[in-house]
Coordinates of C-alpha atoms in Angstrom, one line a residue:
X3 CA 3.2 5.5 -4.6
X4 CA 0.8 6.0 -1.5
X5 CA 2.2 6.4 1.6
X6 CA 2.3 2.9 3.4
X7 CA 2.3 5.2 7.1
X8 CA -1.2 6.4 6.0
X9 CA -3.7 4.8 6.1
X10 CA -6.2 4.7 2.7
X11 CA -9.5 6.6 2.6
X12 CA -11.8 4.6 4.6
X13 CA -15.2 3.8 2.8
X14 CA -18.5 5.2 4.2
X15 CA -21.4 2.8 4.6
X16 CA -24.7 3.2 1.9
X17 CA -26.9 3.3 5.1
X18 CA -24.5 6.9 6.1
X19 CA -25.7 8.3 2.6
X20 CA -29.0 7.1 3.4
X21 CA -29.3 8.9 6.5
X22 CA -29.1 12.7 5.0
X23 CA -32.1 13.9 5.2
X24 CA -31.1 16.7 2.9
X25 CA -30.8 14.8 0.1
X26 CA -33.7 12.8 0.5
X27 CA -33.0 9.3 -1.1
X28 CA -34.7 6.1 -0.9
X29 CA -33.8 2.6 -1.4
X30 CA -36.0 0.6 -3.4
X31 CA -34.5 -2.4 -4.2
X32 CA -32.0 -4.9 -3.5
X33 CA -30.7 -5.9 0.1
X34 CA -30.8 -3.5 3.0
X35 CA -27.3 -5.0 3.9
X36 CA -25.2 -2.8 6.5
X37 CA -21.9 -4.1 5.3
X38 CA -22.3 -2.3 2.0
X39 CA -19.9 0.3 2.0
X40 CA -19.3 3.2 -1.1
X41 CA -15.7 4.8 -2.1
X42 CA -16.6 7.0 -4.3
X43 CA -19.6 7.9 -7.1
X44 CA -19.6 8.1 -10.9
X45 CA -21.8 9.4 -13.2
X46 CA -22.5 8.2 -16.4
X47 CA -25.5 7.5 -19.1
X48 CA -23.6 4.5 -20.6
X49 CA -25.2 2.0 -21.6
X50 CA -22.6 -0.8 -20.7
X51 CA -20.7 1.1 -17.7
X52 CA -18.6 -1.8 -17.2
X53 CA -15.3 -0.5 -18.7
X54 CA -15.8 2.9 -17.1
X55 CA -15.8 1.4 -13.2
X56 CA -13.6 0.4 -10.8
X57 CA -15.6 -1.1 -8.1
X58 CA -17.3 0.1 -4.9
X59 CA -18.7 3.0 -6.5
X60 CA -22.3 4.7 -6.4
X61 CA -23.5 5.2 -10.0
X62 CA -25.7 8.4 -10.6
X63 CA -28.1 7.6 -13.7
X64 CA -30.5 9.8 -15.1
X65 CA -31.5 6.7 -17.5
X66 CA -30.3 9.2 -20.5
X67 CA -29.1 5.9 -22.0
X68 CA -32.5 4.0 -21.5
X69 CA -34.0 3.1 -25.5
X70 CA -37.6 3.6 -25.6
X71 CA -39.5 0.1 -25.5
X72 CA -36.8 -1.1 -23.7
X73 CA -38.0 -4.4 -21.9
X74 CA -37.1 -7.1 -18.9
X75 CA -33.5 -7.9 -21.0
X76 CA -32.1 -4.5 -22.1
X77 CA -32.2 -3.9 -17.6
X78 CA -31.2 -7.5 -16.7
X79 CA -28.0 -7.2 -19.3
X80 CA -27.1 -3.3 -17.7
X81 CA -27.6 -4.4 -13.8
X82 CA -25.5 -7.7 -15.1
X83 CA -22.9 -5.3 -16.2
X84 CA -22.7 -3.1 -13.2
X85 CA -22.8 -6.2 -10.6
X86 CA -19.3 -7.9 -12.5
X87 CA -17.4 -4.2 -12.4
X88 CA -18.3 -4.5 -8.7
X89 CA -20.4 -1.0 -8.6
X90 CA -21.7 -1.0 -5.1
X91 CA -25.3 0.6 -5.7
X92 CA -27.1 2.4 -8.7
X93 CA -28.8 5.4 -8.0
X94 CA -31.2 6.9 -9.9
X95 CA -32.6 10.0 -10.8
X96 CA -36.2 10.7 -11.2
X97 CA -35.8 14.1 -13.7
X98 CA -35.9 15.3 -16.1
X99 CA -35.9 11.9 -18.1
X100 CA -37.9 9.5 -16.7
X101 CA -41.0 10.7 -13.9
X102 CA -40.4 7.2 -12.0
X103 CA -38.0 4.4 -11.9
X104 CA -39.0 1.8 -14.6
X105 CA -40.5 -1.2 -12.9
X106 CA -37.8 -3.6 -14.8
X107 CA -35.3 -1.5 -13.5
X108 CA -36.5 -2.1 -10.1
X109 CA -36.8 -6.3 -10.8
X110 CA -33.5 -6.3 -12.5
X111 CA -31.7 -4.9 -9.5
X112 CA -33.7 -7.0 -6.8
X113 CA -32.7 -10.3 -8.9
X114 CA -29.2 -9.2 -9.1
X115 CA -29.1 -8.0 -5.6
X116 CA -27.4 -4.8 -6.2
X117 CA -28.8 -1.6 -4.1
X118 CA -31.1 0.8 -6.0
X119 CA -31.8 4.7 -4.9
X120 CA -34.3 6.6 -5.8
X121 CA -32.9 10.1 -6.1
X122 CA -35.1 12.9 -6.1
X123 CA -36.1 15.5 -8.8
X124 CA -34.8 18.5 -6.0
X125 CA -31.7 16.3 -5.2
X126 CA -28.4 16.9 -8.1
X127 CA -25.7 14.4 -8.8
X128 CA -23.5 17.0 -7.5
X129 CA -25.0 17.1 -4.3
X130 CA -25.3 13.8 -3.4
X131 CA -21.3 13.3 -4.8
X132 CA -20.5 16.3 -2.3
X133 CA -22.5 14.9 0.3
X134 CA -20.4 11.3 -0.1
X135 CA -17.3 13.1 -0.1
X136 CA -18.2 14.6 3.1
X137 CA -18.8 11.6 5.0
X138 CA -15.5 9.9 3.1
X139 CA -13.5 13.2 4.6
X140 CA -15.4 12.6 8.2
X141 CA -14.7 9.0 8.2
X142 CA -10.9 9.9 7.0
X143 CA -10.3 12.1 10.2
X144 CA -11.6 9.9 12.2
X145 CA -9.5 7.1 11.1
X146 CA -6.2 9.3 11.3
X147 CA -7.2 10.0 14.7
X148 CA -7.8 6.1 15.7
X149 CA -4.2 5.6 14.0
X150 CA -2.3 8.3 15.3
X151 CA -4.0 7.7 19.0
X152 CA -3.0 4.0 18.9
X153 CA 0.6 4.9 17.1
X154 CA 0.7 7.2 20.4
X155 CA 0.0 4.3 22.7
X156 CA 2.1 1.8 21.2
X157 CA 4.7 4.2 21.2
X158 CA 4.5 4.7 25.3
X159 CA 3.7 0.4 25.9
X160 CA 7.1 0.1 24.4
X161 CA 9.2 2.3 26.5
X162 CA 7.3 0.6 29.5
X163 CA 9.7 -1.9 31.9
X164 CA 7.6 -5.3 30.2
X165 CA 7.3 -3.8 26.7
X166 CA 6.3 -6.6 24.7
X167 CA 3.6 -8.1 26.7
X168 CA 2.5 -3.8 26.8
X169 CA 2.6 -3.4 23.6
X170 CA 1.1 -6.7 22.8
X171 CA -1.7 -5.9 24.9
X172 CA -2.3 -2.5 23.0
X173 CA -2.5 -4.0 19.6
X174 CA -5.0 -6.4 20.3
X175 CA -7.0 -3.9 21.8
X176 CA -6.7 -1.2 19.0
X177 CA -8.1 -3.6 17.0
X178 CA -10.5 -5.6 19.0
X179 CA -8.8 -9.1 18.4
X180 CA -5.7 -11.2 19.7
X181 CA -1.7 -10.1 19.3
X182 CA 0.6 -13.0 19.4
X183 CA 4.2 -13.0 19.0
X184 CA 6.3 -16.1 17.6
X185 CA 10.2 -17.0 18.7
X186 CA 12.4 -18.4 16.1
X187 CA 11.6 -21.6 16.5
X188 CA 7.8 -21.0 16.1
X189 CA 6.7 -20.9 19.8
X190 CA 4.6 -18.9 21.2
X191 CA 6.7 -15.9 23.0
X192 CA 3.9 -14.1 24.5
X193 CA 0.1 -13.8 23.6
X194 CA -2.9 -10.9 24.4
X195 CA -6.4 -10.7 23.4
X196 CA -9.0 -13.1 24.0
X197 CA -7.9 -17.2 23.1
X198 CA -10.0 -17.6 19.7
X199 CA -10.0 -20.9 19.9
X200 CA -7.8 -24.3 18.7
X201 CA -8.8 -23.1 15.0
X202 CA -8.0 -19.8 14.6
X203 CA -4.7 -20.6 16.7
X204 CA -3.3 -23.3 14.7
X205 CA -4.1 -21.1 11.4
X206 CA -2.5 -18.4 12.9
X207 CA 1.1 -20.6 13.8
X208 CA 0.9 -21.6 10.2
X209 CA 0.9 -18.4 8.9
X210 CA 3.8 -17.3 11.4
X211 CA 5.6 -20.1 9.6
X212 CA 4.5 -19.0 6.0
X213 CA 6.7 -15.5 6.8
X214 CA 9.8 -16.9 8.9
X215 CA 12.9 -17.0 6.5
X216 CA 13.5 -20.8 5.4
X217 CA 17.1 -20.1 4.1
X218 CA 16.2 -21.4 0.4
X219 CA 13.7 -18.8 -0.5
X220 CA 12.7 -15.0 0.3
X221 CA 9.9 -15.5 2.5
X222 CA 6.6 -13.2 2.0
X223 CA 6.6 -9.8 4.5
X224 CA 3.1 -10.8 5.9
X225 CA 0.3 -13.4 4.6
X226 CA -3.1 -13.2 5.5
X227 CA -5.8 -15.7 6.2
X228 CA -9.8 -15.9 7.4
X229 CA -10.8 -18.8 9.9
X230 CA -13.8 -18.8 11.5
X231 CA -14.7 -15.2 10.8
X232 CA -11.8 -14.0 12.1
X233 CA -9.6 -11.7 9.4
X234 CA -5.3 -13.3 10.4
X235 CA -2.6 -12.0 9.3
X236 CA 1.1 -12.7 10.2
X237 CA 4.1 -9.9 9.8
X238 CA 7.7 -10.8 9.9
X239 CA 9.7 -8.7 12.2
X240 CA 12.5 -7.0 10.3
X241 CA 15.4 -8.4 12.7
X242 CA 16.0 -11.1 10.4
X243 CA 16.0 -13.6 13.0
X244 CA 13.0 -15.6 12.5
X245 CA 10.3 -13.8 15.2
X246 CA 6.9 -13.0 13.8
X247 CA 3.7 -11.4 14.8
X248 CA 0.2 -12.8 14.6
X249 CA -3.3 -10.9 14.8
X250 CA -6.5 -12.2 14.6
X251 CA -9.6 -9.6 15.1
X252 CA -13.3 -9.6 13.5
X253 CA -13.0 -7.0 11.2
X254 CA -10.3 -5.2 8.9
X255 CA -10.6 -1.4 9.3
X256 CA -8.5 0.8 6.8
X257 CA -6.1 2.0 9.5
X258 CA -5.9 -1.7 11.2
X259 CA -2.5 -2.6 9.0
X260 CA -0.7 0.6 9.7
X261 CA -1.3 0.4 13.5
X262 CA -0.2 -3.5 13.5
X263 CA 2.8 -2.1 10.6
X264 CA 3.2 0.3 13.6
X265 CA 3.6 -2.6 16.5
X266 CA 5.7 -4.7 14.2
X267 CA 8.6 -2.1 14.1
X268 CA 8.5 -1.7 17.5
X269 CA 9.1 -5.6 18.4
X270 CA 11.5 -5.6 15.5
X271 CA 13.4 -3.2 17.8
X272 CA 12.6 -5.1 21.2
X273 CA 13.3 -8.6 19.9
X274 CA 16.4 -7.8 17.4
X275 CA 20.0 -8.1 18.3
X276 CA 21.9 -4.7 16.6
X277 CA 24.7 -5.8 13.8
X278 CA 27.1 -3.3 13.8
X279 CA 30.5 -1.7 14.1
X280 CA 29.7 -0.5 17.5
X281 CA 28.5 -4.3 17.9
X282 CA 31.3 -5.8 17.0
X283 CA 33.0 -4.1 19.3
X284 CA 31.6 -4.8 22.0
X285 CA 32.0 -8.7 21.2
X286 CA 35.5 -7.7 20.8
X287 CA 36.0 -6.2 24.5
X288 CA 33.9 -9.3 25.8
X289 CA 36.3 -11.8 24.6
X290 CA 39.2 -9.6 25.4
X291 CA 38.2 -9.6 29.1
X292 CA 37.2 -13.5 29.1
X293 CA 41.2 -13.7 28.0
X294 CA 42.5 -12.1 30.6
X295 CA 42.8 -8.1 29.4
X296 CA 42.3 -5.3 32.0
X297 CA 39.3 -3.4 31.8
X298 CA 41.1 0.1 30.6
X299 CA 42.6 -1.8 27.4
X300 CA 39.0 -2.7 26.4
X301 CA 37.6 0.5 27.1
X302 CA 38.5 2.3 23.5
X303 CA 36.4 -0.8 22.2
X304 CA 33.4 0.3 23.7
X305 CA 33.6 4.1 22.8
X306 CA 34.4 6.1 25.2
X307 CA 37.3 6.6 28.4
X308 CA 34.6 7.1 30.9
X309 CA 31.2 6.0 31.6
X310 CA 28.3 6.3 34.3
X311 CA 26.9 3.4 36.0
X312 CA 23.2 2.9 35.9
X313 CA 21.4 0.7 38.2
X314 CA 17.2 0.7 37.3
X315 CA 14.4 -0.9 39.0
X316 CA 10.6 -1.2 37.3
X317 CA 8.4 0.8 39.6
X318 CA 5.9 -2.0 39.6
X319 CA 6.4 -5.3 41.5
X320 CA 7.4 -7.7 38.8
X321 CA 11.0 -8.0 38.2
X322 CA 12.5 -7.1 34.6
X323 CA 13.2 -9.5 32.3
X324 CA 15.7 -9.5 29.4
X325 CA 13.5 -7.9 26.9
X326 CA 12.2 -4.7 29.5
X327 CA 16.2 -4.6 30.3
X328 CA 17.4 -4.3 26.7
X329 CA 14.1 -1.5 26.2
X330 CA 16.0 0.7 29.5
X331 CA 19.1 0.4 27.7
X332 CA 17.5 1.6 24.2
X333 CA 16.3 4.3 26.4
X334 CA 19.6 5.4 28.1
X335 CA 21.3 5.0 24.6
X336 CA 23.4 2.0 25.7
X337 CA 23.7 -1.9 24.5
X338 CA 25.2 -2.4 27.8
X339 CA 23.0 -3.8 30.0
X340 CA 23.0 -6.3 32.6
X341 CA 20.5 -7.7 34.8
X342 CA 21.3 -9.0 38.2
X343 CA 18.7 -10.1 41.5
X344 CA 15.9 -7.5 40.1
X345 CA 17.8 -4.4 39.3
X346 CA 18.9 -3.3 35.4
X347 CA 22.4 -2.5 34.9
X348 CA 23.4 -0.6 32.4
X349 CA 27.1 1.1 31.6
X350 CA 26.0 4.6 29.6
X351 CA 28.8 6.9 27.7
X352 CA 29.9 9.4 30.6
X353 CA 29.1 12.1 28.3
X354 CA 25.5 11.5 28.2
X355 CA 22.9 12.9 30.8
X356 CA 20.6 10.4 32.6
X357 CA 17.1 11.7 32.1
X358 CA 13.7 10.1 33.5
X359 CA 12.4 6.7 32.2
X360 CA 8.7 6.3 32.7
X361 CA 7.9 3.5 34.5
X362 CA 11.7 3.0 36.4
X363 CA 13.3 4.3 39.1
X364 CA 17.0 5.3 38.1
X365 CA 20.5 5.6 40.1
X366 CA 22.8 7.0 38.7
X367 CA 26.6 7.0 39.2
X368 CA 29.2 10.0 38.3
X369 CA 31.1 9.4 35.5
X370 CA 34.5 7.0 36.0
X371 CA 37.2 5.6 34.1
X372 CA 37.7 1.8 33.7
X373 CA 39.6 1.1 37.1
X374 CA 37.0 2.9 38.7
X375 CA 33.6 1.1 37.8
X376 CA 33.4 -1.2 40.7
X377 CA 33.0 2.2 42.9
X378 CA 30.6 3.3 40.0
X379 CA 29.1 0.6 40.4
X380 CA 28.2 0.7 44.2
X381 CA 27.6 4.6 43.6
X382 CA 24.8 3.5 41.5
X383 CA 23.4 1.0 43.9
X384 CA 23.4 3.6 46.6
X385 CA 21.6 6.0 43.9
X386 CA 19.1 4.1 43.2
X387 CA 18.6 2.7 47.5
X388 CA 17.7 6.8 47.6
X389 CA 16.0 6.9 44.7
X390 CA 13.3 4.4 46.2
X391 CA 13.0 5.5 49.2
X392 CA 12.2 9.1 48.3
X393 CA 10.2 8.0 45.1
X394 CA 12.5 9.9 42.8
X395 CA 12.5 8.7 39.8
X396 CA 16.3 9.7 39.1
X397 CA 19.2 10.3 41.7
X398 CA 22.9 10.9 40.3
X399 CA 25.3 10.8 42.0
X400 CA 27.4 14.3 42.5
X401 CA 30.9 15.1 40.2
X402 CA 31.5 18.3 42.0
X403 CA 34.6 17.9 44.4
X404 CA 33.5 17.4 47.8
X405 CA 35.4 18.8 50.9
X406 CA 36.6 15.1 51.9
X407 CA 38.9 15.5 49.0
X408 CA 41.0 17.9 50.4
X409 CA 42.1 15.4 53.0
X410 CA 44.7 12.8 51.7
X411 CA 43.6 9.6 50.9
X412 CA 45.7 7.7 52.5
X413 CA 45.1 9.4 55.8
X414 CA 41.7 9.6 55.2
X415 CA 41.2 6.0 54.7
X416 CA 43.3 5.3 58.0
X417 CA 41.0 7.4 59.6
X418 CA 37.7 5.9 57.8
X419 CA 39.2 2.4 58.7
X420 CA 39.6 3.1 63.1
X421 CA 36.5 5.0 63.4
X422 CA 34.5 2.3 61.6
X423 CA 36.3 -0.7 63.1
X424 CA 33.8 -1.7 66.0
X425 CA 31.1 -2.3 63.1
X426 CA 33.3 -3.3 60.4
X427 CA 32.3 -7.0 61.1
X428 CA 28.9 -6.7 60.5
X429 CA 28.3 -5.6 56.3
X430 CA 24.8 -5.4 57.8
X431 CA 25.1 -2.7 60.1
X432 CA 27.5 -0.7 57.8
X433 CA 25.2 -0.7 55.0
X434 CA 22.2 0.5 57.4
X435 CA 24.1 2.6 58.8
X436 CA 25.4 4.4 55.6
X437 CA 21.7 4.4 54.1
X438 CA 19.9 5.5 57.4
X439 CA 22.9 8.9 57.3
X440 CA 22.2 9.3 53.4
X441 CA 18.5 9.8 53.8
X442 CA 18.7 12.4 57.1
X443 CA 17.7 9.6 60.3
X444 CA 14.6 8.6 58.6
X445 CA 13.3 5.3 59.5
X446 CA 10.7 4.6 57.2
X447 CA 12.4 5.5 54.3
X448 CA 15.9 3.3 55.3
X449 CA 13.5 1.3 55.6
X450 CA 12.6 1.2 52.3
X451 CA 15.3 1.3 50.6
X452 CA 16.7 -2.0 52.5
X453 CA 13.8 -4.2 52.8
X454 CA 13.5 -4.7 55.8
X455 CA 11.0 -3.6 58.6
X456 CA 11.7 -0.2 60.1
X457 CA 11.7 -1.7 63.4
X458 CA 14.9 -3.8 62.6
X459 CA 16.4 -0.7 61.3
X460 CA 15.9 0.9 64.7
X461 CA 17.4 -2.1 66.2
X462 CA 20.5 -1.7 63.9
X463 CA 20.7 1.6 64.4
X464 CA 20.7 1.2 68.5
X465 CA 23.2 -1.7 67.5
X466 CA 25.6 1.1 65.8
X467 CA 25.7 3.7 68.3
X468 CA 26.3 1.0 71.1
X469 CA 29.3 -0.1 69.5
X470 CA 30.5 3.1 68.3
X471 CA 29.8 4.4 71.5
X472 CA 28.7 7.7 69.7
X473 CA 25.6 9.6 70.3
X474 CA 23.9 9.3 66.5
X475 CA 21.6 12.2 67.3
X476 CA 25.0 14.0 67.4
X477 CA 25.2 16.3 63.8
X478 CA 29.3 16.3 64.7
X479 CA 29.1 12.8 64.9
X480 CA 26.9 12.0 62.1
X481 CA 29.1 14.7 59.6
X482 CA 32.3 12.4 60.6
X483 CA 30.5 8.9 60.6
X484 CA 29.8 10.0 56.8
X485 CA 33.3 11.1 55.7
X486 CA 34.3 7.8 57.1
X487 CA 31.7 6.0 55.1
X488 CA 32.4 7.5 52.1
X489 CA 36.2 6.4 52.1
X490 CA 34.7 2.6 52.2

């Protein structure tokens, strides 16, 4: 069986074969249509070739088979023959047989409209069978490197913080038409490519709903339609849960169905809701704390004792939606994801390194066990405030032991507690304070990481040292400010 991955041998166009100048042939009859394409040649001196072709060939004749007297009929009955078992063009060969191509030859195939050569006496059948094997290999590398380039770019759309309006956007313009996807209940989810107009996008719903699962039936993988010269077909995406893909373009390429095969897993995998053990589990530790359970009971549930926080913002301006969040978490190897005033949540195994996403900026928190998330969770926040506001596109936050731990917490917090008490009112001032320390005094990039203007971060920072009465320019002071902020 072929590969499906792959796509076929794409056919090269009779005007391609034409255009050797090496091998010198001429057309002499029937249409000088573009759009006639070759996949492969045959020779043969039959006089009915019918049962010996398979369609879209060349045939090479040396009009061996020819009867002498033969008139109008015995051509109009052979050209007949060759037009039903689809051969594509005839071409035929002026030596050592026959000096010039018989007149009713040349009538038969302009009646019948199939393409005739003239090959030359200095041209062989082998050569011009090399020389369309040549062009077939060309055309074949160039359509690997079409797939594998849009395969590549796909790929990359979906790993982007909007992935299925990205990768919507590069189907349709891989091949040159529109990319729709369909929800469950046949809506339109999310569209790119030009609108083809109320025609084509009616035919194109009804084909979503030839491939959505109907509960009495199997339903077909794909169907395929044309409407108004546009080639449709619809896919069904293998989550089971009703969502198909539409495309519409003017033309069907060999490698067009393995680049839209190619998007199709990919929404699967963006749209579908993972069945499994691990799964269930997680339902199970959902209900579990709905009913009351503390959060280290439920833990085992979710695999692990101790996990890392994750807080992760898109680096462009629009804020992620539930699809571009659920993409993060396929990236960071979690189901557990959360989203919450513009910023991705996601609770990763505290085993597992927190790499670089392109296209999000990352916070990461150390790794904690189940009474500890909350301060995970604000470790992350914090993370990720850096993160932004020195364009990294990962921060984590440190395991190693720090010296504040060799103080005891309970005098530590005391102390954390009196030195911050002046400001303790104001969350704003604490926060500002604790961002404008982490990033060294600078105001731009406080700034930043707030949202706010970096004059009010002066302003609060003038606010601070007032009511401290503590000279923040002071290293001593700053160093000690810190250790307090840390304990809160």
């Amino acid at each position: 069986m072929p590969d499906p991955t792959v796509p076929p041998t794409p056919p090269v166009p009779l005007d391609a074969l034409l255009a050797r100048a090496d091998l010198g042939l001429r057309r002499i009859a029937g249409p000088a249509d573009p759009a006639v394409v070759l996949h492969w040649a045959h020779t043969s001196e039959m006089a009915d070739p019918y049962p010996y072709l398979l369609g879209g060939e060349l045939l090479l004749s040396a009009g061996v088979h020819i009867p002498d007297g033969a008139g109008a009929g015995y051509f109009d009955a052979y050209v007949s023959r060759i037009v039903a078992a689809g051969g594509a063009a005839l071409g035929f060969g002026v030596a050592p047989v026959h000096d010039t191509v018989p007149g009713a030859l040349v009538e038969a195939c302009e009646m019948h409209g199939l393409p005739l050569l003239e090959v030359p006496p200095r041209t062989t059948f082998s050569a011009v069978a090399r020389a369309l094997w040549q062009l077939m290999a060309q055309a074949r590398t160039a359509e690997l490197r079409r797939v594998t380039e849009a395969q590549q770019s796909l790929a990359t759309a979906a790993a982007r913080p909007n992935p299925v309006p990205s990768v919507l956007q590069q189907l349709a313009r891989r091949l040159g038409g529109r990319a729709v996807l369909y929800g469950p209940e046949g809506t339109r989810i999310a569209a790119a490519g030009p609108d083809p107009g109320e025609a084509v996008r009616t035919a194109l719903a009804k084909l979503a709903e030839v491939v959505r699962p109907s509960g009495e039936e199997p339903s077909p993988s794909s169907a395929s339609d044309t409407v108004a010269g546009l080639r449709l077909v619809a896919h069904a995406l293998g989550n089971g849960e009703g969502f198909a893909l539409g495309t519409a373009a003017p033309q069907r390429d060999a490698g067009d169905h393995t680049i839209a095969s190619v998007a199709a897993v990919l929404l699967s995998l963006l749209t579908g809701e993972r069945h499994s053990g691990s799964g269930a589990g997680r339902s199970s530790a959902l209900v579990r704390l709905l009913l009351g359970a503390a959060p280290a009971e439920v833990a085992p549930l979710l695999g692990g004792d101790r996990w890392r926080v994750v807080h992760g913002r898109p680096d462009g301006r629009a804020a992620p939606d539930p699809v571009a969040a659920s993409a993060l978490g396929a990236a960071l190897g979690s189901a557990l994801v959360d989203v919450t005033g513009g910023v991705v949540r996601v609770l990763v195994p505290g085993g597992r390194t927190v790499d670089r996403v392109p296209g999000w900026t990352l916070g990461a928190s150390a790794a904690a066990a189940p009474p500890d998330w909350p301060a995970a969770d604000t470790q992350a926040a914090r993370a990720l405030a850096r993160a932004r506001a020195t364009r990294t596109p990962v921060l984590r936050h440190g395991d190693r032991p720090a010296l504040a731990d060799l103080v005891p917490p309970h005098d530590a917090d005391a102390h954390a507690r009196a030195l911050l008490a002046p400001v303790e009112r104001s969350p704003a001032l604490v926060d500002t304070l604790r961002t404008w320390l982490s990033l060294h005094g600078s105001w731009d990039r406080t700034a930043v990481a707030l949202d706010v203007h970096r004059n009010t971060v002066r302003q609060r920072i003038a606010r601070c040292g007032a009511l401290l009465e503590a000279d923040l320019d002071d290293p001593d002071v700053r160093m000690e400010l810190w250790f307090a902020l840390r304990r809160t």
